[in-house]
Each structure stands twice: as C-alpha cells, then as structure tokens.
mmCIF file of C-alpha atoms in Angstrom:
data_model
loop_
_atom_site.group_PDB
_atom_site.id
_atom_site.type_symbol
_atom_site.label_atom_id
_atom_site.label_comp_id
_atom_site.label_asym_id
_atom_site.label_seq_id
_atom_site.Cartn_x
_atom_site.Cartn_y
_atom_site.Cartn_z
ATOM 1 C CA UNK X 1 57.431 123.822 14.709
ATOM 2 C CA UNK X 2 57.301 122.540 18.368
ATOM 3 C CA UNK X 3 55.877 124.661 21.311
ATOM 4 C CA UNK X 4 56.283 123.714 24.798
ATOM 5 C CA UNK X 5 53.575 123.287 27.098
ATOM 6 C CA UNK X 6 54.229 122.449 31.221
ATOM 7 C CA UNK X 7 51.704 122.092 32.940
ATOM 8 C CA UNK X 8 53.407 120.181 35.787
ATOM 9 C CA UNK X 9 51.670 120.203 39.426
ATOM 10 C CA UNK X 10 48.151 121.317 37.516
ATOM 11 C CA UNK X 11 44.987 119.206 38.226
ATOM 12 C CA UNK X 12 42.559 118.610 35.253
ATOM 13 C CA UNK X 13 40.653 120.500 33.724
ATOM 14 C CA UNK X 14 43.539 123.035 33.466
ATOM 15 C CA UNK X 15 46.021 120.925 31.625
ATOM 16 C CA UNK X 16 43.120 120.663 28.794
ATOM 17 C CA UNK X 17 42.277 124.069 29.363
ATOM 18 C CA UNK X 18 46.018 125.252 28.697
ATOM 19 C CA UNK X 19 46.531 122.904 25.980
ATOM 20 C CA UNK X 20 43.120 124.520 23.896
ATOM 21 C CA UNK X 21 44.520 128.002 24.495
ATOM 22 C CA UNK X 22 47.848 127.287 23.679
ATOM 23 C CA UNK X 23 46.519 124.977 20.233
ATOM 24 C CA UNK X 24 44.862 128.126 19.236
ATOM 25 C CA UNK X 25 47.962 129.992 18.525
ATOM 26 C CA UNK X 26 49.871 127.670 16.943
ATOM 27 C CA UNK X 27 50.026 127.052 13.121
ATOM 28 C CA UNK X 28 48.579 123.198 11.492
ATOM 29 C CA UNK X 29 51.161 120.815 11.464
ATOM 30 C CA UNK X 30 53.095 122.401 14.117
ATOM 31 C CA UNK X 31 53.144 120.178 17.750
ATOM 32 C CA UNK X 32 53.134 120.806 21.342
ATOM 33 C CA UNK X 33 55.138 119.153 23.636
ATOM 34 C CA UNK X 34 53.120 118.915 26.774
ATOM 35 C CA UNK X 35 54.871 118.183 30.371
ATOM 36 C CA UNK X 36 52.427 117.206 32.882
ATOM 37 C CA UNK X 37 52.122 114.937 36.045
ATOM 38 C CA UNK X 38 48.283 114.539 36.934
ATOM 39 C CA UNK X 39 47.293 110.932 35.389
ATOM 40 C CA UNK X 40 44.196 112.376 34.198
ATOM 41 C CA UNK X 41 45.615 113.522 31.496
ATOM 42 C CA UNK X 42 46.711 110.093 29.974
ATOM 43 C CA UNK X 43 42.479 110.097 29.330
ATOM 44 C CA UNK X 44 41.247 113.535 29.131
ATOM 45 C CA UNK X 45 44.247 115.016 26.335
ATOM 46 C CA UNK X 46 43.268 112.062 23.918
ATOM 47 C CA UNK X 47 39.260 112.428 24.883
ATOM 48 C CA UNK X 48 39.534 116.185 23.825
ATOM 49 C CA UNK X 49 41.761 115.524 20.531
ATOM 50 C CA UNK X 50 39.385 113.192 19.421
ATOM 51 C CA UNK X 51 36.299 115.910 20.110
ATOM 52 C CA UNK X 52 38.213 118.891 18.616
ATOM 53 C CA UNK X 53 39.903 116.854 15.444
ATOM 54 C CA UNK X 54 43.820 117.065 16.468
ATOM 55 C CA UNK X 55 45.814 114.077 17.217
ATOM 56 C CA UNK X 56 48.326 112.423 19.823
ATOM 57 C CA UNK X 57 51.525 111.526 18.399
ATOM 58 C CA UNK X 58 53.042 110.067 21.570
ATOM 59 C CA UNK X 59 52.505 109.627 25.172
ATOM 60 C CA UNK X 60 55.721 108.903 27.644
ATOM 61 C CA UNK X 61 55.135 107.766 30.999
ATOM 62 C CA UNK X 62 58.350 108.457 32.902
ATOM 63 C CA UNK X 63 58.864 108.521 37.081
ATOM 64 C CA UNK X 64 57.827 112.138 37.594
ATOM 65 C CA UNK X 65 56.209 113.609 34.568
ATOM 66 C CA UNK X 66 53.960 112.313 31.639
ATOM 67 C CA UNK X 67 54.959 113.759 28.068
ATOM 68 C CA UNK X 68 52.426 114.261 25.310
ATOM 69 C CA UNK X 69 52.975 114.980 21.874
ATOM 70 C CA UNK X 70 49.822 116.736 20.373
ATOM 71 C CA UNK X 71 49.708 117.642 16.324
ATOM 72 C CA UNK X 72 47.374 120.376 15.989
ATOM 73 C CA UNK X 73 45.374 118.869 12.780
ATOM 74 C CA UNK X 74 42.763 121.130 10.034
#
C-alpha cells in the first residue's frame, strides 16, 4: 500500500521528522510517497533510511517539488 506524505514548504528536520512518524504507522512493504521542496532532503531522507534500516526506491527532482519513494523495510 502507498501513503502520501507532503511535506512541501517544510525546512529539515521536519520532513525527517514527519516521515519517522508517519513510517511508524504504516505496515512492511507498504511505501510512502513523500512530496517535498527543501534540497536537504535529497541527503538527510537517504542518511536516516540507512540509520533506521528502510530503503529509497526513487528520488524525482522536478521544477518545484522533489518526490521520494521510501519502502518501510523489517
């Protein structure tokens, strides 16, 4: 299952704040589809997968908004 996560207009560290809240509810396996436009994130959502053992399926760069695919993993 896929959950959608914007955190558009938010300035780290509450995009990886968000995303651990949000990760907590959702089942392993299922993804989260995460809307954003603060740069930081292109570093700090794969820095804090790799810490807390989930993964990054897919990062999309586009004009106004990055999109990251996050698989919530064990």
């Amino acid at each position: 299952m896929k959950t959608d996560l914007d955190v558009k207009k938010l300035l780290c560290p509450i995009p990886v704040i968000r995303l651990g809240e949000l990760i907590e509810k959702i089942a392993v396996g299922d993804t989260i589809e995460m809307l954003a436009s603060d740069p930081g994130v292109l570093h700090d959502i794969p820095a804090w997968c790799k810490v807390h053992g989930h993964k990054v399926l897919n990062i999309e760069e586009k004009t106004d908004e990055i999109v990251l695919i996050v698989e919530k993993i064990g």
